[in-house]
Coordinates of C-alpha atoms in Angstrom, one line a residue:
X27 CA 67.5 69.9 112.1
X28 CA 64.5 71.4 111.2
X29 CA 63.8 74.7 109.3
X30 CA 60.8 76.7 107.5
X31 CA 62.4 78.2 104.3
X32 CA 60.4 81.1 102.7
X33 CA 60.4 79.3 99.4
X34 CA 62.1 76.8 97.3
X35 CA 60.4 73.4 95.7
X36 CA 61.0 69.9 96.4
X37 CA 64.6 70.1 94.7
X38 CA 65.7 72.7 96.6
X39 CA 64.4 71.0 99.8
X40 CA 66.6 67.4 98.5
X41 CA 69.9 69.6 97.9
X42 CA 69.8 71.4 101.2
X43 CA 68.8 67.7 103.1
X44 CA 71.7 66.1 101.4
X45 CA 74.1 68.6 102.3
X46 CA 73.1 68.8 105.7
X47 CA 73.0 65.0 106.0
X48 CA 76.5 64.6 104.4
X49 CA 77.9 66.6 107.0
X50 CA 76.0 64.8 109.7
X51 CA 75.1 61.0 108.6
X52 CA 73.4 60.5 111.8
X53 CA 71.0 63.5 111.7
X54 CA 67.2 63.9 110.7
X55 CA 66.3 66.6 108.7
X56 CA 62.7 68.0 108.5
X57 CA 62.3 70.8 106.0
X58 CA 59.5 73.0 104.9
X59 CA 58.9 75.3 102.1
X60 CA 56.4 78.0 103.1
X61 CA 55.9 79.7 99.6
X62 CA 55.5 76.1 97.8
X63 CA 53.6 74.0 100.4
X64 CA 55.8 71.1 100.2
X65 CA 57.9 69.3 103.2
X66 CA 60.7 66.7 103.3
X67 CA 61.7 64.7 106.1
X68 CA 65.1 62.5 105.3
X69 CA 67.5 60.7 107.9
X70 CA 71.0 60.3 107.0
X71 CA 72.8 56.7 106.6
X72 CA 73.5 56.6 110.4
X73 CA 70.2 57.8 111.4
X74 CA 66.8 56.5 112.2
X75 CA 65.7 54.0 109.5
X76 CA 62.1 55.2 109.4
X77 CA 61.0 58.7 109.4
X78 CA 57.5 58.1 108.9
X79 CA 56.0 58.9 112.8
X80 CA 58.0 62.2 112.2
X81 CA 56.7 62.6 108.6
X82 CA 53.1 62.1 109.7
X83 CA 53.3 64.6 112.4
X84 CA 54.6 67.1 110.4
X85 CA 52.2 66.2 107.2
X86 CA 48.9 66.5 109.6
X87 CA 50.3 69.8 111.4
X88 CA 50.5 71.6 107.8
X89 CA 47.5 69.7 106.5
X90 CA 49.6 68.7 103.4
X91 CA 49.2 65.2 101.4
X92 CA 52.4 62.9 101.2
X93 CA 54.0 59.7 102.6
X94 CA 57.1 57.9 102.5
X95 CA 58.9 55.1 103.7
X96 CA 62.6 54.1 105.6
X97 CA 64.2 57.3 105.6
X98 CA 62.5 59.8 103.4
X99 CA 58.9 61.0 103.9
X100 CA 57.6 64.0 101.3
X101 CA 54.5 65.8 100.5
X102 CA 53.0 68.8 99.3
X103 CA 49.8 70.7 99.5
X104 CA 50.3 72.3 103.0
X105 CA 50.1 75.3 104.6
X106 CA 52.2 77.3 107.1
X107 CA 49.8 79.0 109.4
X108 CA 51.2 82.1 111.4
X109 CA 53.0 80.9 114.8
X110 CA 53.4 77.4 113.5
X111 CA 56.1 75.4 115.1
X112 CA 57.6 72.2 113.5
X113 CA 56.3 69.3 115.4
X114 CA 59.7 67.5 116.3

């Protein structure tokens, strides 16, 4: 599940991810806030145990800073360029 949101900070991204993963515990969610320049990749309890490869691709595509381990990878400072496509 992937989405670029027009706004919202890290707290909103976590709330959306938690809501989606409550319904789809096997899923992985990748969210980007265009306005805030932050992103989150999170896997549910039945999803992959390591989202770092996806998180790293997203961080690099956005030109952001960030990291994580296990089922969560997050960062800030990125920029969504025109025509940007989530690298999932």
